[in-house]
CSV table of C-alpha atoms in Angstrom, one decimal:
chain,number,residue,atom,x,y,z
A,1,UNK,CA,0.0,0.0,0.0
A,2,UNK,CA,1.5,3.5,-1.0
A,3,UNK,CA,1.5,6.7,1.3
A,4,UNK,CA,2.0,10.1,-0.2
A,5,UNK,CA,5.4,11.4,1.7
A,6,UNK,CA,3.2,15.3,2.2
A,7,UNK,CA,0.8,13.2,4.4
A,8,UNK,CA,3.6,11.2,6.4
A,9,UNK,CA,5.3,14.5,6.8
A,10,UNK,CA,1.9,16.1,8.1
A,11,UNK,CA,1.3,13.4,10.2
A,12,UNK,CA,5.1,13.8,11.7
A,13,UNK,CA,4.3,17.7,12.4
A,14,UNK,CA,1.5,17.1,14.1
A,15,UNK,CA,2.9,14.3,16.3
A,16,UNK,CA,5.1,16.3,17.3
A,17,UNK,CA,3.2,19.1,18.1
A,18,UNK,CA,1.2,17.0,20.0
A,19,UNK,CA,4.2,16.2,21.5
A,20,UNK,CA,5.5,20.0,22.7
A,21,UNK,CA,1.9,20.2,23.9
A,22,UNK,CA,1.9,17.8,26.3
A,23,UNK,CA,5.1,18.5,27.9
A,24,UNK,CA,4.5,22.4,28.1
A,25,UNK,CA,7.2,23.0,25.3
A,26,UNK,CA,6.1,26.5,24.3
A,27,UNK,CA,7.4,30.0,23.9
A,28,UNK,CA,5.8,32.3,26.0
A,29,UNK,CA,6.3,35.9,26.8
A,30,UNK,CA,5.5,36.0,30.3
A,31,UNK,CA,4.1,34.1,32.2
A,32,UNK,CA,0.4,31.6,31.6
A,33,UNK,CA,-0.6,31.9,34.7
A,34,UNK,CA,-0.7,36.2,34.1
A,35,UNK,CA,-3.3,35.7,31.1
A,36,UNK,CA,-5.3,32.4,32.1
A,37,UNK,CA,-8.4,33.4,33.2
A,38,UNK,CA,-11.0,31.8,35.7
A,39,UNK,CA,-14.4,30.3,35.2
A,40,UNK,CA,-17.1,32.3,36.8
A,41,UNK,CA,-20.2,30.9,35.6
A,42,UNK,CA,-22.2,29.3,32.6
A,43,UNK,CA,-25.2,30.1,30.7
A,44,UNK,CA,-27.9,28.1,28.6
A,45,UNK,CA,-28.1,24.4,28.0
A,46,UNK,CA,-30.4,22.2,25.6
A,47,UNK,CA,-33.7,21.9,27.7
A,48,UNK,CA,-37.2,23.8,27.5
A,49,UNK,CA,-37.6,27.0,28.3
A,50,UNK,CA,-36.5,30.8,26.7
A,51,UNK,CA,-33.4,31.5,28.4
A,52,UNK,CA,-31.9,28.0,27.1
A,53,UNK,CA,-29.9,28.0,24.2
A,54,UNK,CA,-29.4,25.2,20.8
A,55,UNK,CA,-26.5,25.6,18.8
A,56,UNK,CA,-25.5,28.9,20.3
A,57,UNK,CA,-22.9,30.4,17.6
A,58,UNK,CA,-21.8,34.1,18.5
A,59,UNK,CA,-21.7,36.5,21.7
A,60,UNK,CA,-21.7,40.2,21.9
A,61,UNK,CA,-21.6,42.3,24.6
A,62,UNK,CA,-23.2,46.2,24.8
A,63,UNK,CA,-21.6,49.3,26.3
A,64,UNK,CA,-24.2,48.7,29.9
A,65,UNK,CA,-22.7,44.8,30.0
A,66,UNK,CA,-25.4,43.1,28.5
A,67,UNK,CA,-24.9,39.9,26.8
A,68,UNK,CA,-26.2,39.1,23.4
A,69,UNK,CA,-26.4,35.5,21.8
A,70,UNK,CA,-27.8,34.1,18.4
A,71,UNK,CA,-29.2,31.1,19.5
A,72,UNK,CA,-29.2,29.4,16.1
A,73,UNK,CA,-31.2,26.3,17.1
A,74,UNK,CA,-33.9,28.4,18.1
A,75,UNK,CA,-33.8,31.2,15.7
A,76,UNK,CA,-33.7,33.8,18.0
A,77,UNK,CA,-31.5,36.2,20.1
A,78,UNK,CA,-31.0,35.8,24.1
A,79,UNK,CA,-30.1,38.7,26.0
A,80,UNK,CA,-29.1,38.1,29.4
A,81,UNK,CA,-27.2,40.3,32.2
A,82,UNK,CA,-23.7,39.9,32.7
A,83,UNK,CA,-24.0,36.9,35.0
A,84,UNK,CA,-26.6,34.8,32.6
A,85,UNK,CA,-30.3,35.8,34.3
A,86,UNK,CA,-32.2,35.8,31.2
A,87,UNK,CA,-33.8,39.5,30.4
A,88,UNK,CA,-35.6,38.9,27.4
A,89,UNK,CA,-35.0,37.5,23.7
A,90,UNK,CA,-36.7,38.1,20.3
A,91,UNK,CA,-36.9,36.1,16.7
A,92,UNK,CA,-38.9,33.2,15.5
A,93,UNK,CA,-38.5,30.8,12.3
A,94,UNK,CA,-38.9,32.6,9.4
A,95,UNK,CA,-37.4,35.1,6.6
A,96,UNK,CA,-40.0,38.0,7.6
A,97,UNK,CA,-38.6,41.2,9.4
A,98,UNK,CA,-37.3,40.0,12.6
A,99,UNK,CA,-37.4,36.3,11.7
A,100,UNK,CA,-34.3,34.1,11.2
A,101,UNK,CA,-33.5,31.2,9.5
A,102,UNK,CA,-29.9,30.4,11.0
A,103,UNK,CA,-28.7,33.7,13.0
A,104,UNK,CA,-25.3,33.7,13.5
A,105,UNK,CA,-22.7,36.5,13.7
A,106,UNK,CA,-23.6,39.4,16.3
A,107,UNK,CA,-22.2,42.8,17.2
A,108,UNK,CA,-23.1,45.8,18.9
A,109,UNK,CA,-22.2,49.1,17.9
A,110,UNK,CA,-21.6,52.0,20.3
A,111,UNK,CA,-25.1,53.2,19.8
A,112,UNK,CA,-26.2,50.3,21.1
A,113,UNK,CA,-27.7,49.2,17.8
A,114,UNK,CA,-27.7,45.3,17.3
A,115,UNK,CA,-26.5,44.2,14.4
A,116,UNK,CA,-27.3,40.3,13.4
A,117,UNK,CA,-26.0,38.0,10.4
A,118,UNK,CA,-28.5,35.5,9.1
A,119,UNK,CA,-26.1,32.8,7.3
A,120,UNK,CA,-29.3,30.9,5.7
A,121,UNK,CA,-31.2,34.0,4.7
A,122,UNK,CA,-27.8,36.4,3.7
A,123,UNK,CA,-29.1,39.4,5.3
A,124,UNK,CA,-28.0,41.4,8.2
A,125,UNK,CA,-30.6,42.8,10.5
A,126,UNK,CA,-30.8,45.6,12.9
A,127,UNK,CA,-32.6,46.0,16.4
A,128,UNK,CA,-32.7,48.0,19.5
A,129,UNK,CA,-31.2,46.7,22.5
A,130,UNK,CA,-34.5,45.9,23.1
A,131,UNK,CA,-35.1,43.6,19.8
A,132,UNK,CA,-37.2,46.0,18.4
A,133,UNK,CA,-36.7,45.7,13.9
A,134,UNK,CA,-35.0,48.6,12.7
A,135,UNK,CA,-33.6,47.7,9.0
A,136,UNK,CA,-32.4,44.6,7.1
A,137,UNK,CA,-30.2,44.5,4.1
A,138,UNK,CA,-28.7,41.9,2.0
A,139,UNK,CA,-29.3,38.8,-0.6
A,140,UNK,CA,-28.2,36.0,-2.3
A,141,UNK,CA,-25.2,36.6,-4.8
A,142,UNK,CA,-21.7,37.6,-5.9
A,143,UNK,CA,-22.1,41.5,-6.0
A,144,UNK,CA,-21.1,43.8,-3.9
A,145,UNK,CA,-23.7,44.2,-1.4
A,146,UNK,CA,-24.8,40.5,-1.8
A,147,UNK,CA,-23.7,37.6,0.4
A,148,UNK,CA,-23.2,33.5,0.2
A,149,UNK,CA,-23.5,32.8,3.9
A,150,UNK,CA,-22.8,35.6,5.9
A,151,UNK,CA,-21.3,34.1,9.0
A,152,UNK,CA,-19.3,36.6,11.3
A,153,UNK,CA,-19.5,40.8,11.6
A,154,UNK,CA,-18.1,43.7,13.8
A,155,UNK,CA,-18.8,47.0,14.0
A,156,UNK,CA,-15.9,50.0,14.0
A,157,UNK,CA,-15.8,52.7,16.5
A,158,UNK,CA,-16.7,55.1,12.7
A,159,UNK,CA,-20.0,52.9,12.5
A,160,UNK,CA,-18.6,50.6,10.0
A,161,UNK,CA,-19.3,47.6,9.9
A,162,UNK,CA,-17.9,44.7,8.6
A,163,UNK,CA,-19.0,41.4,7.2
A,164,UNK,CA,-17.9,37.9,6.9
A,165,UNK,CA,-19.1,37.0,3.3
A,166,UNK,CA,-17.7,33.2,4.0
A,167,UNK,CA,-18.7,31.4,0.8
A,168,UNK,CA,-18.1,34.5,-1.1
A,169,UNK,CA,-14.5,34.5,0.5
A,170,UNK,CA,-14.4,38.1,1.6
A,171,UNK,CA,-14.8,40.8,3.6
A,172,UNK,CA,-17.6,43.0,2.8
A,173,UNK,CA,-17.9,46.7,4.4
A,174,UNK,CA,-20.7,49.0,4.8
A,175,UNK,CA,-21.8,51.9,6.5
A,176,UNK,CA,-24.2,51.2,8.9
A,177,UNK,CA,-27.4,51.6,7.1
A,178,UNK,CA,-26.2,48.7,4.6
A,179,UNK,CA,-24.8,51.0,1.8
A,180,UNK,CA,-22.1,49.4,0.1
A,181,UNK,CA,-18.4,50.5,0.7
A,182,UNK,CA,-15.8,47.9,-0.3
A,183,UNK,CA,-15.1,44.6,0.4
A,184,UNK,CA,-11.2,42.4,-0.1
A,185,UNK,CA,-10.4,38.9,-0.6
A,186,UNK,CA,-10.8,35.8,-2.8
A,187,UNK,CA,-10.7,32.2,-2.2
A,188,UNK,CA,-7.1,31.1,-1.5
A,189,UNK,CA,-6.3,27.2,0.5
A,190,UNK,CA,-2.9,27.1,1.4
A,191,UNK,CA,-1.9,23.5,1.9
A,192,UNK,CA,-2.1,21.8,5.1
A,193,UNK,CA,1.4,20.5,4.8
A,194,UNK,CA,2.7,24.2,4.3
A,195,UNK,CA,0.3,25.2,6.6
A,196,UNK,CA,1.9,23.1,9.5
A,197,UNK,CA,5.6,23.8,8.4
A,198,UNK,CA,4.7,27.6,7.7
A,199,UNK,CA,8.1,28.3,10.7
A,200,UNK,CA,9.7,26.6,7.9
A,201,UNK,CA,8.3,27.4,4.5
A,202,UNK,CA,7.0,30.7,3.3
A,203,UNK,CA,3.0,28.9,2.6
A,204,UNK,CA,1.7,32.7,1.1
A,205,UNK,CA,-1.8,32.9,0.3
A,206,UNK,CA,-2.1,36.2,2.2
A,207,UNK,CA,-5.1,38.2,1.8
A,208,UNK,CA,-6.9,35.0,0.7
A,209,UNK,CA,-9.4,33.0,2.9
A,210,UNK,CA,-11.0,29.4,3.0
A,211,UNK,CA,-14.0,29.6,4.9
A,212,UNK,CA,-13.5,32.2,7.3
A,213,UNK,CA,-15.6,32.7,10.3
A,214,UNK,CA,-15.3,35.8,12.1
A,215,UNK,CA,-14.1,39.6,12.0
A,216,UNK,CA,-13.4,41.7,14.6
A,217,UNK,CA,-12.0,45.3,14.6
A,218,UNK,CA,-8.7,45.6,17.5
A,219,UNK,CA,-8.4,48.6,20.0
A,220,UNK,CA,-5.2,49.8,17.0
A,221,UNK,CA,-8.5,50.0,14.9
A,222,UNK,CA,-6.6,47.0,12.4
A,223,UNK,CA,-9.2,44.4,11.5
A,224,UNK,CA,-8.3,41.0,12.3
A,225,UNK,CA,-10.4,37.7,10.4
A,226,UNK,CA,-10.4,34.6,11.5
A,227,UNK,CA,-9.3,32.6,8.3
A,228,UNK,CA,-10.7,29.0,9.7
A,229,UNK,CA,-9.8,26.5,7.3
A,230,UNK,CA,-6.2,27.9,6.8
A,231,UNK,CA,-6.0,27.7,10.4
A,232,UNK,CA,-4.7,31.2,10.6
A,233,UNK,CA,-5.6,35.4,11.5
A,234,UNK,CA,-5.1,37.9,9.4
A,235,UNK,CA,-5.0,41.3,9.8
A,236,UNK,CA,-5.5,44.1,7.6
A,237,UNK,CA,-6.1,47.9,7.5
A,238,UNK,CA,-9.4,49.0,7.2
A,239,UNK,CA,-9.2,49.7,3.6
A,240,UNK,CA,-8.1,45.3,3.4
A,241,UNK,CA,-4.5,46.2,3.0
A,242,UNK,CA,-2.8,43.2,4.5
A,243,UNK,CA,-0.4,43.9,7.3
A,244,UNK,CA,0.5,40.5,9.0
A,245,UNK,CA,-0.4,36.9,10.0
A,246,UNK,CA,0.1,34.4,12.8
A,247,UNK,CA,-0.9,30.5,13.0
A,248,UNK,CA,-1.1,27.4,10.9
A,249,UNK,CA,-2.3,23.7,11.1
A,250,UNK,CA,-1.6,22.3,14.5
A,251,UNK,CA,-1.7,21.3,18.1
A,252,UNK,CA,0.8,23.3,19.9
A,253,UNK,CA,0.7,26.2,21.0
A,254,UNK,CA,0.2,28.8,18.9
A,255,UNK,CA,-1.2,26.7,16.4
A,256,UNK,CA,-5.3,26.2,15.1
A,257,UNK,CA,-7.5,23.4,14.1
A,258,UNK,CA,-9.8,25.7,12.5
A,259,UNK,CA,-9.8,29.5,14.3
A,260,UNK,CA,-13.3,30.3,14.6
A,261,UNK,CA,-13.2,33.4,17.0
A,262,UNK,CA,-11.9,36.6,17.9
A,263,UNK,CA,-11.7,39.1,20.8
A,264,UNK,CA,-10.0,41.6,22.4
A,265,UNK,CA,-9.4,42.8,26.2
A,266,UNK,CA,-8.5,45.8,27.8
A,267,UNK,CA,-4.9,45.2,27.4
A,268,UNK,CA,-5.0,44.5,23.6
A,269,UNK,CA,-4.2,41.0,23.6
A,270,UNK,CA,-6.1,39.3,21.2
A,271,UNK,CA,-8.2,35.9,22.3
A,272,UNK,CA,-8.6,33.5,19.6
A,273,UNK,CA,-11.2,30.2,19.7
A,274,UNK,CA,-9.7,27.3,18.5
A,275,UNK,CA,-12.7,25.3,17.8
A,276,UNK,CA,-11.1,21.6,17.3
A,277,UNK,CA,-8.4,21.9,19.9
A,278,UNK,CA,-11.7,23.0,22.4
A,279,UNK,CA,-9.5,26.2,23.8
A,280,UNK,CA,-9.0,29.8,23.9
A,281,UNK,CA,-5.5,31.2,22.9
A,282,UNK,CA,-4.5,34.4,24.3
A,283,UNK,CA,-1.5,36.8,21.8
A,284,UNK,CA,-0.3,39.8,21.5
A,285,UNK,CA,-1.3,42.3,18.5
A,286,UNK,CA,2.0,41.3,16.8
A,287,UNK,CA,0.6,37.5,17.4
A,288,UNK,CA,3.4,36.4,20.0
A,289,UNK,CA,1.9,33.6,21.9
A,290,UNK,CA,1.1,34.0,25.6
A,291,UNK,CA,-1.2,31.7,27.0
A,292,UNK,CA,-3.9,29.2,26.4
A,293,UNK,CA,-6.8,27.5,28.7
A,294,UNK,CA,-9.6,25.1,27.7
A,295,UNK,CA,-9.9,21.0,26.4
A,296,UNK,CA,-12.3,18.7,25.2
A,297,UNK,CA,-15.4,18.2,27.2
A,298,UNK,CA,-18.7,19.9,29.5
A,299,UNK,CA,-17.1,20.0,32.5
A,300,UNK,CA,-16.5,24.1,33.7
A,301,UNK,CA,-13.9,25.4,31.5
A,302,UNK,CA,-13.8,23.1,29.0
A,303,UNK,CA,-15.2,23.4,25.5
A,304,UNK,CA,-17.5,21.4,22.9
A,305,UNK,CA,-16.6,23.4,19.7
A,306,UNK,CA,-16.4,27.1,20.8
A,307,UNK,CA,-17.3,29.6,17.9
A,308,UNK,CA,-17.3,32.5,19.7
A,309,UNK,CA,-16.0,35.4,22.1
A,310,UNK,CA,-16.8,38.2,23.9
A,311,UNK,CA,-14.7,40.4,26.5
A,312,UNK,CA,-16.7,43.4,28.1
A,313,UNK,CA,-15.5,46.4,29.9
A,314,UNK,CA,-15.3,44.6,33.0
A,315,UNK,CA,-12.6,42.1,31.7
A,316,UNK,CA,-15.5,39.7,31.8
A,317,UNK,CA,-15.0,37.0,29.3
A,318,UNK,CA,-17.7,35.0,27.3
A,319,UNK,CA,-17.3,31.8,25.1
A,320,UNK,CA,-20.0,30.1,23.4
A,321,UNK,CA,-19.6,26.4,23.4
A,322,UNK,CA,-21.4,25.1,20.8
A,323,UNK,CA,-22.1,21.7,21.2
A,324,UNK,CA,-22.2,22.3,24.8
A,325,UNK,CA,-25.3,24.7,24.2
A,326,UNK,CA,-24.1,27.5,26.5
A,327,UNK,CA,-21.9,30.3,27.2
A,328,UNK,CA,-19.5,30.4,30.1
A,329,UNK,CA,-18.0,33.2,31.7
A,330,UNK,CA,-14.3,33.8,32.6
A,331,UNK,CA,-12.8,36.4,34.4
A,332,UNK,CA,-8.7,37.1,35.4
């Protein structure tokens, strides 16, 4: 029986990064304990009732410390209070104003505006804090303005916001009423044997994206996306200028099966979901590595698949865990 030598080689990365995992083999600036958060509390859970959540998929949280969540099972959104006591939530099945078929990315802009992506429908939506309909644009297609799953968005401190186009492989930006401004990228895989060797071997691809996930817009107003299935962030200027990148296939630190998340603290350090390694990495802008927390399973602190994040102005720290149908709360 043959084996193609790029897949024994892969297989040899990752066994070692596996490796370097295990016995703590990592370059840190600092020290883990400084940036390894605590679990406070968790939200939700797949059983009857409103304030329970299926197949949560994003957080948000508004300028008071509110917590927002598209509960995608349920086609709605949950809004609870900083400590998960359910305050009200609004949506049904549906592609009417204030319906959704699969909501999914969430943001909340400093008007307290709440902005939702509806990857089955591709439209955003707008609401009050209070899930009142305000506006809806989008449709199916290619053209600027249209969208092929809209997955993940964030809104700038100017008001604009910015969209995850995933099957369309770009970034699409608007002003907040949904007019068109411009949108960057195109599909581009770079090869998971590069991708785990990329210390080694220039893998390129940059300003390209396979299926990414989510956007979010840093405190040095840079946008950084979440490029999944390159296993990677990027970060560009506002205008998509590239300016740098950090990851690649792996298990060590550092390293992504599949980024799916991004967030930002007080400090700047940028918090990335790694959503088949079930943790939360913690770098700086410049992507140095400086901590991690999280593994496989529903115990407190471990993760089921987390696809999003969430820091408010407290330094409190939300993660929706997927599979685990909830949110839990971290704080340093």
């Amino acid at each position: 029986m043959k084996c193609k030598s790029g897949m024994i080689g892969l297989v040899l990365i990752l066994a070692v990064g596996a490796s370097l995992t295990v016995t703590g083999v990592c370059s840190v600036k600092g020290s883990q304990s400084d940036v390894k958060p605590e679990f406070v509390s968790a939200s939700g859970g797949q059983v009857e009732g409103t304030e329970h959540l299926a197949l949560p998929f994003d957080v948000a949280v508004d300028g008071e410390g509110f917590v927002y969540v598209t509960d995608s099972g349920n086609h709605r959104v949950n809004k609870f209070t900083r400590d998960g006591k359910f305050v009200l939530g609004w949506g049904s099945e549906g592609a009417g104003s204030g319906q959704f078929e699969k909501p999914t990315g969430i943001a909340v802009g400093s008007d307290s505006t709440v902005y939702v992506s509806d990857y089955f429908a591709d439209t955003i939506q707008q609401f009050t804090a209070e899930g009142r309909f305000l506006h809806s644009w989008g449709k199916s297609g290619i053209e600027p303005g249209a969208f092929d799953s809209p997955a993940g968005l964030a809104v700038g401190p100017d008001g604009a916001v910015y969209v995850v186009d995933e099957y369309n492989f770009r970034i699409q930006k608007f002003i907040g009423n949904g007019e068109f401004l411009e949108s960057w990228g195109k599909r581009g895989k770079v090869h998971p044997v590069l991708s785990a060797l990329n210390f080694l071997f220039p893998e390129g691809h940059e300003g390209q994206f396979s299926y990414p996930a989510r956007v979010a817009v840093g405190p040095d107003h840079l946008i950084y996306v979440a490029d999944s299935y390159n296993n990677r962030v990027q970060v560009f200027r506002p205008d998509g200028t590239f300016v740098r990148k950090w990851g690649g296939l792996g298990l060590w630190c550092g390293r992504f099966r599949v980024a799916s998340a991004i967030a930002f603290d007080g400090g700047g350090r940028v918090y990335v979901a790694d959503f088949y390694n079930n943790r939360i990495q913690i770098f700086s802008p410049q992507g140095d590595y400086l901590g991690q927390w999280g593994a496989s399973g529903s115990q407190p602190g471990q993760f089921d698949g987390p696809t999003g994040l969430a820091i408010s102005q407290a330094g409190d720290i939300y993660v929706v865990d997927f599979h685990n149908h909830r949110v839990q709360r971290f704080r340093h």
